[in-house]
Amino acid sequence: MPHKDHATFLRAASRLASTYPRAKFLILGEGPLRPELESLARAEGLTGRVLFLGHRPEVLEYTAMADLFVFSSAEEGLGTALLDALVIGVPTAATRAGGIPDLYGGAAVPELTAPGDPAALADNMRKVLDDPAEGARRVERGRERGRLFSVTAMADAYEKLYDRLLPPGRKG
């Protein structure tokens, strides 16, 4: 899926590879761009560092094991995989594409960078990798924001909306 912009992620990862020689970069999912992305990973010097794991049913388990969840989309509705990372409690680095800022409560938060900017994304990733306190802050903010998107919270919001929209005497 081109809109996920894994190329920006790979270019950001290549900027971090020498500083973090033991880091592995995982890409889950399958699609027609895989050969192109594998070629880019080789060109960026990431052979053996980027693992293309294909389709995996245990996506949440991989997310929970991550030191950092990176979401490099150029276009995005809401980003349910990103929401999962927030709720699970994994620090995140993402772009301001589409509805992603809504997950964070606005575009002016340290977790977000401009889409298509590997240097900015790498700097964003580095902030978490170099500063455990920053990672902990992101986890706390993410969990707080993630609760707003829980099934219960969304059901309550819909109920309040319907109550406002229904004419008097028709409210449940």
GROMACS .gro file of C-alpha atoms in nm:
model
  172
    1MET     CA    1   0.000   0.000   0.000
    2PRO     CA    2   0.181   0.311  -0.120
    3HIS     CA    3  -0.001   0.538   0.125
    4LYS     CA    4   0.169   0.361   0.419
    5ASP     CA    5   0.498   0.506   0.286
    6HIS     CA    6   0.729   0.234   0.411
    7ALA     CA    7   1.002   0.393   0.197
    8THR     CA    8   1.016   0.690   0.436
    9PHE     CA    9   1.039   0.445   0.727
   10LEU     CA   10   1.329   0.261   0.560
   11ARG     CA   11   1.514   0.584   0.486
   12ALA     CA   12   1.464   0.693   0.848
   13ALA     CA   13   1.587   0.353   0.970
   14SER     CA   14   1.902   0.385   0.760
   15ARG     CA   15   1.980   0.714   0.938
   16LEU     CA   16   1.967   0.530   1.272
   17ALA     CA   17   2.137   0.203   1.179
   18SER     CA   18   2.495   0.302   1.262
   19THR     CA   19   2.399   0.461   1.595
   20TYR     CA   20   2.196   0.156   1.698
   21PRO     CA   21   2.391  -0.141   1.556
   22ARG     CA   22   2.172  -0.403   1.727
   23ALA     CA   23   1.840  -0.252   1.617
   24LYS     CA   24   1.609  -0.455   1.397
   25PHE     CA   25   1.334  -0.295   1.194
   26LEU     CA   26   1.025  -0.507   1.135
   27ILE     CA   27   0.767  -0.464   0.862
   28LEU     CA   28   0.453  -0.672   0.891
   29GLY     CA   29   0.208  -0.719   0.609
   30GLU     CA   30   0.224  -0.825   0.249
   31GLY     CA   31   0.167  -0.645  -0.076
   32PRO     CA   32   0.288  -0.575  -0.428
   33LEU     CA   33   0.547  -0.319  -0.309
   34ARG     CA   34   0.747  -0.576  -0.112
   35PRO     CA   35   1.013  -0.640  -0.381
   36GLU     CA   36   1.062  -0.265  -0.426
   37LEU     CA   37   1.091  -0.214  -0.049
   38GLU     CA   38   1.335  -0.505  -0.014
   39SER     CA   39   1.547  -0.347  -0.287
   40LEU     CA   40   1.535  -0.010  -0.111
   41ALA     CA   41   1.638  -0.173   0.218
   42ARG     CA   42   1.943  -0.324   0.045
   43ALA     CA   43   2.026   0.010  -0.120
   44GLU     CA   44   2.003   0.184   0.219
   45GLY     CA   45   2.248  -0.066   0.372
   46LEU     CA   46   1.985  -0.237   0.585
   47THR     CA   47   2.041  -0.596   0.472
   48GLY     CA   48   1.978  -0.821   0.771
   49ARG     CA   49   1.848  -0.528   0.975
   50VAL     CA   50   1.502  -0.501   0.819
   51LEU     CA   51   1.285  -0.808   0.853
   52PHE     CA   52   0.994  -0.833   0.612
   53LEU     CA   53   0.770  -1.070   0.805
   54GLY     CA   54   0.474  -1.076   0.566
   55HIS     CA   55   0.121  -1.136   0.686
   56ARG     CA   56   0.109  -1.242   1.052
   57PRO     CA   57  -0.204  -1.309   1.254
   58GLU     CA   58  -0.027  -1.213   1.578
   59VAL     CA   59   0.023  -0.845   1.490
   60LEU     CA   60  -0.064  -0.729   1.841
   61GLU     CA   61   0.202  -0.955   1.991
   62TYR     CA   62   0.466  -0.805   1.761
   63THR     CA   63   0.343  -0.457   1.848
   64ALA     CA   64   0.367  -0.528   2.221
   65MET     CA   65   0.728  -0.651   2.184
   66ALA     CA   66   0.844  -0.337   2.003
   67ASP     CA   67   1.062  -0.074   2.168
   68LEU     CA   68   0.907   0.180   1.933
   69PHE     CA   69   0.613   0.169   1.690
   70VAL     CA   70   0.669   0.378   1.378
   71PHE     CA   71   0.380   0.480   1.154
   72SER     CA   72   0.511   0.654   0.843
   73SER     CA   73   0.189   0.695   0.643
   74ALA     CA   74   0.164   0.965   0.379
   75GLU     CA   75  -0.217   0.937   0.384
   76GLU     CA   76  -0.430   0.781   0.654
   77GLY     CA   77  -0.784   0.776   0.786
   78LEU     CA   78  -0.736   0.706   1.154
   79GLY     CA   79  -0.468   0.438   1.173
   80THR     CA   80  -0.602   0.145   1.374
   81ALA     CA   81  -0.260  -0.021   1.402
   82LEU     CA   82  -0.131   0.303   1.553
   83LEU     CA   83  -0.428   0.314   1.791
   84ASP     CA   84  -0.345  -0.043   1.895
   85ALA     CA   85   0.013   0.063   1.978
   86LEU     CA   86  -0.115   0.355   2.186
   87VAL     CA   87  -0.352   0.133   2.384
   88ILE     CA   88  -0.097  -0.146   2.431
   89GLY     CA   89   0.153   0.104   2.570
   90VAL     CA   90   0.428   0.119   2.309
   91PRO     CA   91   0.599   0.453   2.243
   92THR     CA   92   0.516   0.585   1.898
   93ALA     CA   93   0.661   0.802   1.624
   94ALA     CA   94   0.418   0.887   1.345
   95THR     CA   95   0.331   1.137   1.076
   96ARG     CA   96   0.065   1.406   1.075
   97ALA     CA   97  -0.113   1.241   0.781
   98GLY     CA   98  -0.492   1.243   0.760
   99GLY     CA   99  -0.669   1.166   1.086
  100ILE     CA  100  -0.357   1.065   1.280
  101PRO     CA  101  -0.337   1.396   1.472
  102ASP     CA  102  -0.687   1.323   1.605
  103LEU     CA  103  -0.547   1.021   1.788
  104TYR     CA  104  -0.305   1.250   1.969
  105GLY     CA  105  -0.538   1.542   2.031
  106GLY     CA  106  -0.375   1.769   1.772
  107ALA     CA  107  -0.082   1.804   1.535
  108ALA     CA  108   0.150   1.988   1.775
  109VAL     CA  109   0.272   1.691   1.978
  110PRO     CA  110   0.625   1.549   1.982
  111GLU     CA  111   0.511   1.212   1.846
  112LEU     CA  112   0.422   1.358   1.504
  113THR     CA  113   0.630   1.474   1.208
  114ALA     CA  114   0.551   1.581   0.854
  115PRO     CA  115   0.476   1.296   0.612
  116GLY     CA  116   0.750   1.200   0.368
  117ASP     CA  117   1.039   1.343   0.575
  118PRO     CA  118   1.281   1.063   0.669
  119ALA     CA  119   1.518   1.299   0.853
  120ALA     CA  120   1.240   1.430   1.078
  121LEU     CA  121   1.105   1.080   1.135
  122ALA     CA  122   1.453   0.954   1.227
  123ASP     CA  123   1.498   1.242   1.472
  124ASN     CA  124   1.159   1.161   1.621
  125MET     CA  125   1.255   0.794   1.659
  126ARG     CA  126   1.590   0.891   1.811
  127LYS     CA  127   1.419   1.095   2.084
  128VAL     CA  128   1.254   0.780   2.217
  129LEU     CA  129   1.554   0.553   2.167
  130ASP     CA  130   1.791   0.794   2.342
  131ASP     CA  131   1.563   0.901   2.626
  132PRO     CA  132   1.367   0.636   2.819
  133ALA     CA  133   1.181   0.914   3.003
  134GLU     CA  134   1.052   1.047   2.670
  135GLY     CA  135   0.939   0.696   2.580
  136ALA     CA  136   0.756   0.668   2.913
  137ARG     CA  137   0.588   1.006   2.857
  138ARG     CA  138   0.471   0.893   2.514
  139VAL     CA  139   0.334   0.570   2.657
  140GLU     CA  140   0.136   0.757   2.922
  141ARG     CA  141  -0.002   1.010   2.672
  142GLY     CA  142  -0.081   0.731   2.429
  143ARG     CA  143  -0.273   0.527   2.683
  144GLU     CA  144  -0.472   0.835   2.788
  145ARG     CA  145  -0.559   0.912   2.426
  146GLY     CA  146  -0.626   0.548   2.344
  147ARG     CA  147  -0.889   0.525   2.617
  148LEU     CA  148  -1.087   0.794   2.434
  149PHE     CA  149  -1.122   0.556   2.139
  150SER     CA  150  -1.226   0.245   2.335
  151VAL     CA  151  -1.548   0.067   2.242
  152THR     CA  152  -1.711   0.193   2.563
  153ALA     CA  153  -1.605   0.553   2.504
  154MET     CA  154  -1.723   0.543   2.144
  155ALA     CA  155  -2.059   0.389   2.242
  156ASP     CA  156  -2.108   0.660   2.505
  157ALA     CA  157  -2.024   0.930   2.250
  158TYR     CA  158  -2.276   0.788   2.000
  159GLU     CA  159  -2.544   0.767   2.268
  160LYS     CA  160  -2.490   1.133   2.360
  161LEU     CA  161  -2.500   1.230   1.993
  162TYR     CA  162  -2.828   1.045   1.936
  163ASP     CA  163  -2.976   1.204   2.249
  164ARG     CA  164  -2.894   1.548   2.107
  165LEU     CA  165  -3.032   1.466   1.763
  166LEU     CA  166  -3.356   1.296   1.861
  167PRO     CA  167  -3.661   1.518   1.905
  168PRO     CA  168  -3.798   1.563   2.260
  169GLY     CA  169  -4.010   1.270   2.372
  170ARG     CA  170  -3.817   1.022   2.153
  171LYS     CA  171  -3.511   0.997   2.376
  172GLY     CA  172  -3.436   0.658   2.521
   0.00000   0.00000   0.00000
